[in-house]
């Protein structure tokens, strides 16, 4: 289907992936490519597993949204997604996705998706789809003024810069080496990365440019939304940890729920600014809010997530 006005506007990414033969994003060819088993029943496999050895929440959300999107007509698009993670996912077996067609209306359609492993639900969500409707009721916040991604170090180069600093504390060095070893299908460029001194006292806020690795193209709007669901969970809950990481280390951390609202067409293989903040943490839980901005200043997606975060004090090194 043809892209709506604005979806194919590159905003600085015009030369990326437009030549035939370019590598297709693994998010499309593998991660979000579900196997149909029956009507409204699909099987998904895994690409990247975090060091926690539990399934990545963004993968489950993205795959569930793919399954839901297959059950609606081409002229409706997701505008909201509300998810609960109810059990840890097992990376050793595939996930089954069952779609329930709750309602199909003239303007809005609602789908429920249950993700199952070992006969039990690990994840449930509801997605609402809407036929595009023009309206004079329009406003949005202003996009933060930040350096463009071309002026920033990529995630790998930034981590390497930190690791080369002889003054980097061991507790940070271990974590950064772990991050550097990950092979994730997304690219990240951190805005205003903290210095070593600033790592000791950070606000619960962060911003980074993000996009899918490889080429997706203007194609189906639904697929870009599914990729955004995958992207939105990466490093999101960690925003709530930023003020506390100098005194505590994570004993256990996992997403409890995740919501997304889709406002405007976008391309997930073009740079978008992810603005994240944590307005509250307590009771072994953290709350985070996020906004995904297109390069032209259009607010594309809003996200919210709560997760369980259990900490333990950092062990001081012996002075003997």
Coordinates of C-alpha atoms in Angstrom, one line a residue, residues 50-253:
X50 CA 18.9 -10.2 27.1
X51 CA 21.5 -11.2 29.7
X52 CA 18.6 -11.9 32.1
X53 CA 17.9 -14.9 29.9
X54 CA 14.2 -13.9 29.8
X55 CA 12.5 -12.9 26.5
X56 CA 12.9 -9.2 25.6
X57 CA 9.5 -7.5 26.2
X58 CA 9.8 -5.3 23.1
X59 CA 10.0 -8.5 21.0
X60 CA 6.8 -9.9 22.5
X61 CA 5.0 -6.5 22.1
X62 CA 6.1 -6.2 18.5
X63 CA 5.1 -9.8 17.6
X64 CA 1.7 -9.4 19.4
X65 CA 1.0 -6.2 17.4
X66 CA 2.0 -8.0 14.2
X67 CA -0.6 -10.7 15.0
X68 CA -3.3 -8.2 15.9
X69 CA -2.6 -6.1 12.7
X70 CA -3.1 -9.2 10.5
X71 CA -6.7 -9.4 11.7
X72 CA -7.8 -5.9 10.6
X73 CA -8.4 -4.3 7.2
X74 CA -5.7 -2.3 5.4
X75 CA -7.5 1.0 5.9
X76 CA -7.3 1.0 9.7
X77 CA -4.1 1.6 11.8
X78 CA -3.2 1.1 15.4
X79 CA -3.7 4.2 17.6
X80 CA -3.2 2.6 21.1
X81 CA -1.7 -0.5 22.6
X82 CA -2.0 -1.6 26.2
X83 CA 0.1 -4.6 27.5
X84 CA 0.7 -6.7 30.6
X85 CA 3.6 -9.0 31.1
X86 CA 2.3 -11.7 33.4
X87 CA 5.1 -14.3 33.3
X88 CA 8.7 -14.4 32.3
X89 CA 9.2 -15.7 28.7
X90 CA 11.3 -18.8 28.0
X91 CA 13.9 -18.1 25.3
X92 CA 14.2 -21.8 24.6
X93 CA 10.8 -22.3 23.0
X94 CA 8.7 -20.3 20.5
X95 CA 5.7 -18.1 21.6
X96 CA 2.2 -18.8 20.4
X97 CA 0.0 -15.7 19.7
X98 CA -3.8 -16.0 19.7
X99 CA -5.8 -13.1 18.5
X100 CA -9.4 -12.4 19.7
X101 CA -11.5 -10.1 17.5
X102 CA -13.3 -8.1 20.2
X103 CA -15.0 -5.6 18.0
X104 CA -14.9 -4.5 14.4
X105 CA -16.6 -1.1 13.9
X106 CA -17.0 1.5 11.3
X107 CA -14.3 3.7 12.8
X108 CA -12.6 1.7 15.5
X109 CA -11.6 -2.0 15.8
X110 CA -10.3 -3.7 19.0
X111 CA -8.2 -6.9 19.2
X112 CA -7.0 -8.8 22.2
X113 CA -3.8 -10.9 21.9
X114 CA -2.6 -13.6 24.3
X115 CA 1.0 -14.9 24.1
X116 CA 1.4 -18.4 25.4
X117 CA 4.3 -20.7 26.4
X118 CA 4.1 -24.1 28.1
X119 CA 0.3 -23.8 28.0
X120 CA 0.2 -20.6 30.1
X121 CA -0.2 -16.9 29.2
X122 CA 3.1 -14.9 29.5
X123 CA 1.6 -11.7 28.0
X124 CA -1.7 -10.1 27.2
X125 CA -2.6 -7.0 25.3
X126 CA -5.3 -5.0 23.7
X127 CA -4.8 -3.0 20.6
X128 CA -7.2 -0.4 19.1
X129 CA -7.2 0.4 15.4
X130 CA -8.8 3.5 13.8
X131 CA -9.7 4.5 10.3
X132 CA -7.8 7.7 9.6
X133 CA -10.1 10.7 10.2
X134 CA -9.2 14.4 9.6
X135 CA -10.0 16.8 12.5
X136 CA -9.5 20.5 13.3
X137 CA -8.6 19.5 16.9
X138 CA -4.8 19.4 16.8
X139 CA -1.9 20.3 19.1
X140 CA 1.3 18.8 20.5
X141 CA 4.2 19.7 22.7
X142 CA 7.4 21.1 21.2
X143 CA 10.2 18.7 20.4
X144 CA 13.4 19.3 22.6
X145 CA 16.2 21.1 20.9
X146 CA 19.1 18.6 20.6
X147 CA 22.1 18.0 18.4
X148 CA 21.3 15.9 15.3
X149 CA 22.4 12.2 15.3
X150 CA 25.1 12.9 12.7
X151 CA 27.0 15.0 15.3
X152 CA 26.8 12.3 18.0
X153 CA 28.8 9.1 18.7
X154 CA 27.0 5.8 18.1
X155 CA 26.4 3.6 21.1
X156 CA 29.4 1.3 20.5
X157 CA 31.8 4.2 20.1
X158 CA 30.5 5.9 23.2
X159 CA 30.9 2.8 25.3
X160 CA 34.4 2.3 23.9
X161 CA 35.2 5.9 24.9
X162 CA 34.0 5.2 28.5
X163 CA 35.9 1.9 28.7
X164 CA 39.2 3.6 27.6
X165 CA 39.0 6.0 30.5
X166 CA 41.3 4.6 33.3
X167 CA 39.2 6.4 35.9
X168 CA 36.1 4.4 35.1
X169 CA 34.9 2.6 38.2
X170 CA 34.8 -1.2 38.0
X171 CA 31.1 -1.4 38.7
X172 CA 30.4 0.7 35.5
X173 CA 33.1 -1.1 33.5
X174 CA 31.4 -4.5 34.1
X175 CA 28.0 -3.2 33.0
X176 CA 29.4 -1.4 29.9
X177 CA 31.2 -4.5 28.8
X178 CA 28.0 -6.4 29.1
X179 CA 26.1 -3.8 27.0
X180 CA 28.9 -3.8 24.4
X181 CA 28.5 -7.6 23.9
X182 CA 24.8 -7.3 22.9
X183 CA 23.9 -7.6 19.3
X184 CA 20.6 -5.7 19.1
X185 CA 18.8 -4.9 15.8
X186 CA 18.6 -1.2 16.6
X187 CA 21.0 1.8 16.5
X188 CA 21.3 4.3 19.3
X189 CA 23.0 7.7 19.7
X190 CA 22.8 9.2 23.2
X191 CA 22.1 12.9 23.5
X192 CA 24.4 14.7 26.0
X193 CA 26.0 11.5 27.4
X194 CA 27.1 12.0 31.0
X195 CA 30.7 12.4 32.0
X196 CA 32.2 10.0 34.6
X197 CA 31.6 12.6 37.3
X198 CA 28.0 13.1 36.3
X199 CA 27.4 9.3 36.5
X200 CA 27.3 9.7 40.2
X201 CA 24.3 12.0 40.3
X202 CA 22.0 11.7 37.3
X203 CA 18.4 12.9 36.9
X204 CA 15.8 10.3 35.9
X205 CA 15.8 11.6 32.4
X206 CA 17.6 10.6 29.1
X207 CA 17.3 11.2 25.4
X208 CA 18.7 9.3 22.5
X209 CA 18.3 9.0 18.8
X210 CA 17.1 5.6 17.7
X211 CA 16.3 3.7 14.6
X212 CA 16.0 0.1 13.3
X213 CA 19.1 -1.4 11.8
X214 CA 18.8 -2.1 8.1
X215 CA 16.1 -1.0 5.6
X216 CA 12.4 -1.2 6.1
X217 CA 11.1 1.2 3.5
X218 CA 8.0 3.3 3.2
X219 CA 5.8 0.2 2.9
X220 CA 3.2 -0.7 5.5
X221 CA 2.5 1.8 8.3
X222 CA 1.5 -1.1 10.5
X223 CA 5.0 -2.7 10.3
X224 CA 6.6 0.6 11.3
X225 CA 4.4 0.7 14.4
X226 CA 5.3 -2.9 15.2
X227 CA 9.0 -2.0 15.0
X228 CA 8.4 1.0 17.2
X229 CA 6.8 -1.3 19.8
X230 CA 10.0 -3.3 19.8
X231 CA 12.2 -0.2 20.0
X232 CA 10.2 1.5 22.7
X233 CA 11.1 -1.1 25.4
X234 CA 14.8 -0.9 24.9
X235 CA 16.6 1.0 27.8
X236 CA 13.2 2.5 28.8
X237 CA 12.7 1.2 32.3
X238 CA 16.4 1.9 33.0
X239 CA 15.5 5.6 33.1
X240 CA 14.2 5.1 36.6
X241 CA 17.5 3.7 37.7
X242 CA 19.7 6.6 36.7
X243 CA 19.6 8.6 40.0
X244 CA 20.3 5.4 42.0
X245 CA 23.0 3.4 40.1
X246 CA 25.9 4.8 42.1
X247 CA 24.5 3.4 45.4
X248 CA 22.6 0.3 44.3
X249 CA 22.9 -2.5 41.8
X250 CA 20.0 -4.2 40.2
X251 CA 18.9 -7.5 41.8
X252 CA 15.8 -7.9 39.6
X253 CA 14.2 -5.8 37.0

